[in-house]
Amino acid sequence: MKVLFIGDIVGQPGRQYVAEVLQELLPEHKPDLVVANGENATRGRGLSSHSAEELYDAGVEIVTMGNHTWDQRQIFDFIDDDERIVRPANYPAGTPGRGFTVCRVGRREVLIINVMGRTFLSTIDCPFAAVENILKEHPHIKHIIVDMHAEVTSEKLGMGWEFAGRVSAVLGTHTHVPTADARILPGGTAYISDVGMVGPRNGILGMKRESVIRRMRTQLPAKFEVADGPRQFCAVMMDFDDESGRATRIDPIYRYEPDA
Amino acid sequence: MKVLFIGDIVGQPGRQYVAEVLQELLPEHKPDLVVANGENATRGRGLSSHSAEELYDAGVEIVTMGNHTWDQRQIFDFIDDDERIVRPANYPAGTPGRGFTVCRVGRREVLIINVMGRTFLSTIDCPFAAVENILKEHPHIKHIIVDMHAEVTSEKLGMGWEFAGRVSAVLGTHTHVPTADARILPGGTAYISDVGMVGPRNGILGMKRESVIRRMRTQLPAKFEVADGPRQFCAVMMDFDDESGRATRIDPIYRYEPDA
Amino acid sequence: MKVLFIGDIVGQPGRQYVAEVLQELLPEHKPDLVVANGENATRGRGLSSHSAEELYDAGVEIVTMGNHTWDQRQIFDFIDDDERIVRPANYPAGTPGRGFTVCRVGRREVLIINVMGRTFLSTIDCPFAAVENILKEHPHIKHIIVDMHAEVTSEKLGMGWEFAGRVSAVLGTHTHVPTADARILPGGTAYISDVGMVGPRNGILGMKRESVIRRMRTQLPAKFEVADGPRQFCAVMMDFDDESGRATRIDPIYRYEPDA
Amino acid sequence: MKVLFIGDIVGQPGRQYVAEVLQELLPEHKPDLVVANGENATRGRGLSSHSAEELYDAGVEIVTMGNHTWDQRQIFDFIDDDERIVRPANYPAGTPGRGFTVCRVGRREVLIINVMGRTFLSTIDCPFAAVENILKEHPHIKHIIVDMHAEVTSEKLGMGWEFAGRVSAVLGTHTHVPTADARILPGGTAYISDVGMVGPRNGILGMKRESVIRRMRTQLPAKFEVADGPRQFCAVMMDFDDESGRATRIDPIYRYEPDA
Ligand SMILES: [Fe+2]
Ligand SMILES: [Fe+2]
Ligand SMILES: [Fe+2]
Ligand SMILES: [Fe+2]
Ligand SMILES: [Fe+2]
Ligand SMILES: [Fe+2]
Ligand SMILES: [Fe+2]
Ligand SMILES: [Fe+2]
């Protein structure tokens, strides 16, 4: 089974570039499943139903989230009904939406889990225990993808090593910068600390860099807006063994447009 | 001018592997200058004089530091006298050691600056203002390397873009995971969000992963020790134009030993 | 029922002063139960069995803890066996010790719960959910004391208001500074944001102030030691209705020795 | 010289209650100077010119600020011109407004300084160095008040002890809960860790408690609004020696309306 996982998609430029790149990638690579992190898809913060539809139209089948899940208030209207959207599973019991979803890919079921780190991020429940519990509820599923949305590398690596050999992939998101450590951990778990971002390449995390830097230097409030200019696309393409679910390959895909 | 910059070196395995890899790299690439981040060189925390000597013997000429600068108390005995060691420049006035150093490379002078980010890291002075001030004091130097030791990608990218065209390189350290975003920013500034780590590849940030994970899951105290097993080497090789100091090339170097 | 709750006891001076003050207070006020926070009782960090015995000898019957619970490694040897020690209940399942204890006071049972805040403190489970669960398991107990060990006032006030009318008392600890907001919340819940500290009065949080200030100003590492000099005692004396468990009174007790 | 310092004033209820209480307090106590923290005066966040005028009309002469200084964008229009408003002095050079102000009280000059802590609060310059520098620039002024706006007690106590004997008062603000540790530090410095808040007494930090608690328990976004109901007033009344500027007295003033 071939799975394409796309990193945090930022704003209209990110959604648009995903559509453009997938038009080339899908016919060429024919992935069996396309997952993308959509927590920044709408104006850099959250996910509107319109943005979700755009991602689905582009070929994305499952959308994972993160700390920006609730930034577009509209999401409360559709997150309970749309089984393609997965928000961090370690939010408290009773949180709208779902922390994992199961989708059918050919004859196989794939379990997609989203969890969020706690260090410097959110005061929520343990992401390790959350994954553990979800795995226990689905002992028969062999193809399992964990989107570990976290700030620090130690927590992401911890998740990767703790579930190495027990899930098909642990993929980091949130920092918007792709890491160069993609590998197969012992037992057949595809791992990368951060998949990276899809969006404006010359901003800071996809946002206009002037405001971000001004705020850092002056400590005054600043309005952050999605940047424009050339765009980048960050994803990983993985192969999972059809029978065992073990990952046999993880290849980063990093494309970008040249500067004008 | 060819410059090799090596990421955070972790413990004895890191020091040893640096020595081994440099024995191959130096004759092959003949860099004019070798800089390395040494904040974790001694048992994963700080830098003893013995470890510093080992790094110098291996071919490292300048050692930058970070939040672990003071972890080996012995450093107070030699940091004032050893001009090859650079600790974050945005520590308060009066801090032992130096925040930048100037070294001669052929006919050229190279200014090496170390600064530290503040987000989720240290309650210290502004790293942007610190670099600004050091640049003002050295208007004649054209070859300038900034080691931006920081936790979050936004602060590193901010430093890169803010000084793009004004320094030869802004290189991130601290997360111990190499990023895949090495590039030349407009104006000729080599940039990478994190150079990565030299040390045990199957630990977490170079430390034994069992303790790190146990602490994350149990929240109980744990003793962190440098891991063993196969090692990795992370660095970037850069070319700076001899006249202008502008970077023309930045190539990540990522080597590692296979699993047994 | 009359209950005396004593704030964080710091080091030998704190233990000694508790003993001295209780020798006066106990005969005078005759509380039915004496509880104290002991997370700093041994050299300012953690609780040894020796220190625990000293507190028991002084008249303390139940000892609550906090983020320093594990600082004395020896505690792992006795926390499972000593039912008088209560550590934060929102540590993960499987944590040594207990998050609540039930003790008999005359004909009544009293439930003492310790929870810890998460904001700027610990990456642990939800303290609100933890209290909720413990209450559910003890529907018959009417006298309930919650030690809310937390950094920020909002989280402490949140705990107080959320369980107002459902527990006898929500008492904040951890900041080592007594607050002036002791009151009975609607429904009969005694509340104070922080009970304060027992220990050296002219240190900073009970530690020698020179080291603490030097570290703040220089950002260099510093060894923190329990201060000496005049001492202070911070506690609250409460009355709970015997039948309903509702608090009818909370009086801060703040004693200190004059400067020499 | 008699100085009244009022803690963080929250929203319209806070401004209104300040006016009501001062109508009684001013004739009764006849303070020579009235200072108040106004960072939450407008809808709980920031300070509009309208709110500032209301405070002046009520009798407040100097308004200090904190981390909410810039929340009302309108402040950029008048903070440079209004010498009665003091924002944290340890913001970077070039920040609008001023970090201290000098006002004439009878024959004396009084220097009022606002600084902000860094622990868990803001990535700004050192508050200790900021105070030090301002003192150096005003060697002739003997009556000096420092509003230390900070989250943690250690940083506030550090500021108090570091400048004990060098300023007339170090008064903590920001946590909105009054502390019970008002005292005169050696050398004649009035100190309190937090003056407390003026505003709705049954909210959380002055805001409607339902939203605050819901956010803590669900981690979902919530709109925070100023609460209503009975109000509280927190301040300290101090006496400074006219010649030496040394504090001779600090008395907390805590008033509140009964529950309906
Ligand atoms: Fe995120
Ligand atoms: Fe994101
Ligand atoms: Fe570091
Ligand atoms: Fe490091
Ligand atoms: Fe504590
Ligand atoms: Fe404590
Ligand atoms: Fe504040
Ligand atoms: Fe405030």
CSV table of N, CA and C and ligand atoms in Angstrom, one decimal, chain D residues 8 39 67-68 149 174, ligand 7:
chain,number,residue,atom,x,y,z
D,8,ASP,N,-4.5,46.0,39.6
D,8,ASP,CA,-5.1,45.9,38.2
D,8,ASP,C,-6.6,46.2,38.2
D,39,GLU,N,-3.8,48.1,33.2
D,39,GLU,CA,-3.6,47.3,32.0
D,39,GLU,C,-4.9,46.5,31.6
D,67,ASN,N,1.5,43.3,30.7
D,67,ASN,CA,1.5,42.5,29.4
D,67,ASN,C,0.3,42.9,28.5
D,68,HIS,N,-0.7,43.5,29.1
D,68,HIS,CA,-1.9,43.9,28.2
D,68,HIS,C,-1.8,45.3,27.7
D,149,HIS,N,5.4,43.9,37.5
D,149,HIS,CA,4.3,43.2,36.9
D,149,HIS,C,4.8,41.8,36.5
D,174,HIS,N,-0.4,41.9,38.5
D,174,HIS,CA,-0.6,40.9,37.4
D,174,HIS,C,-1.4,39.6,37.8
E,7,FE,FE,-0.9,41.3,33.5
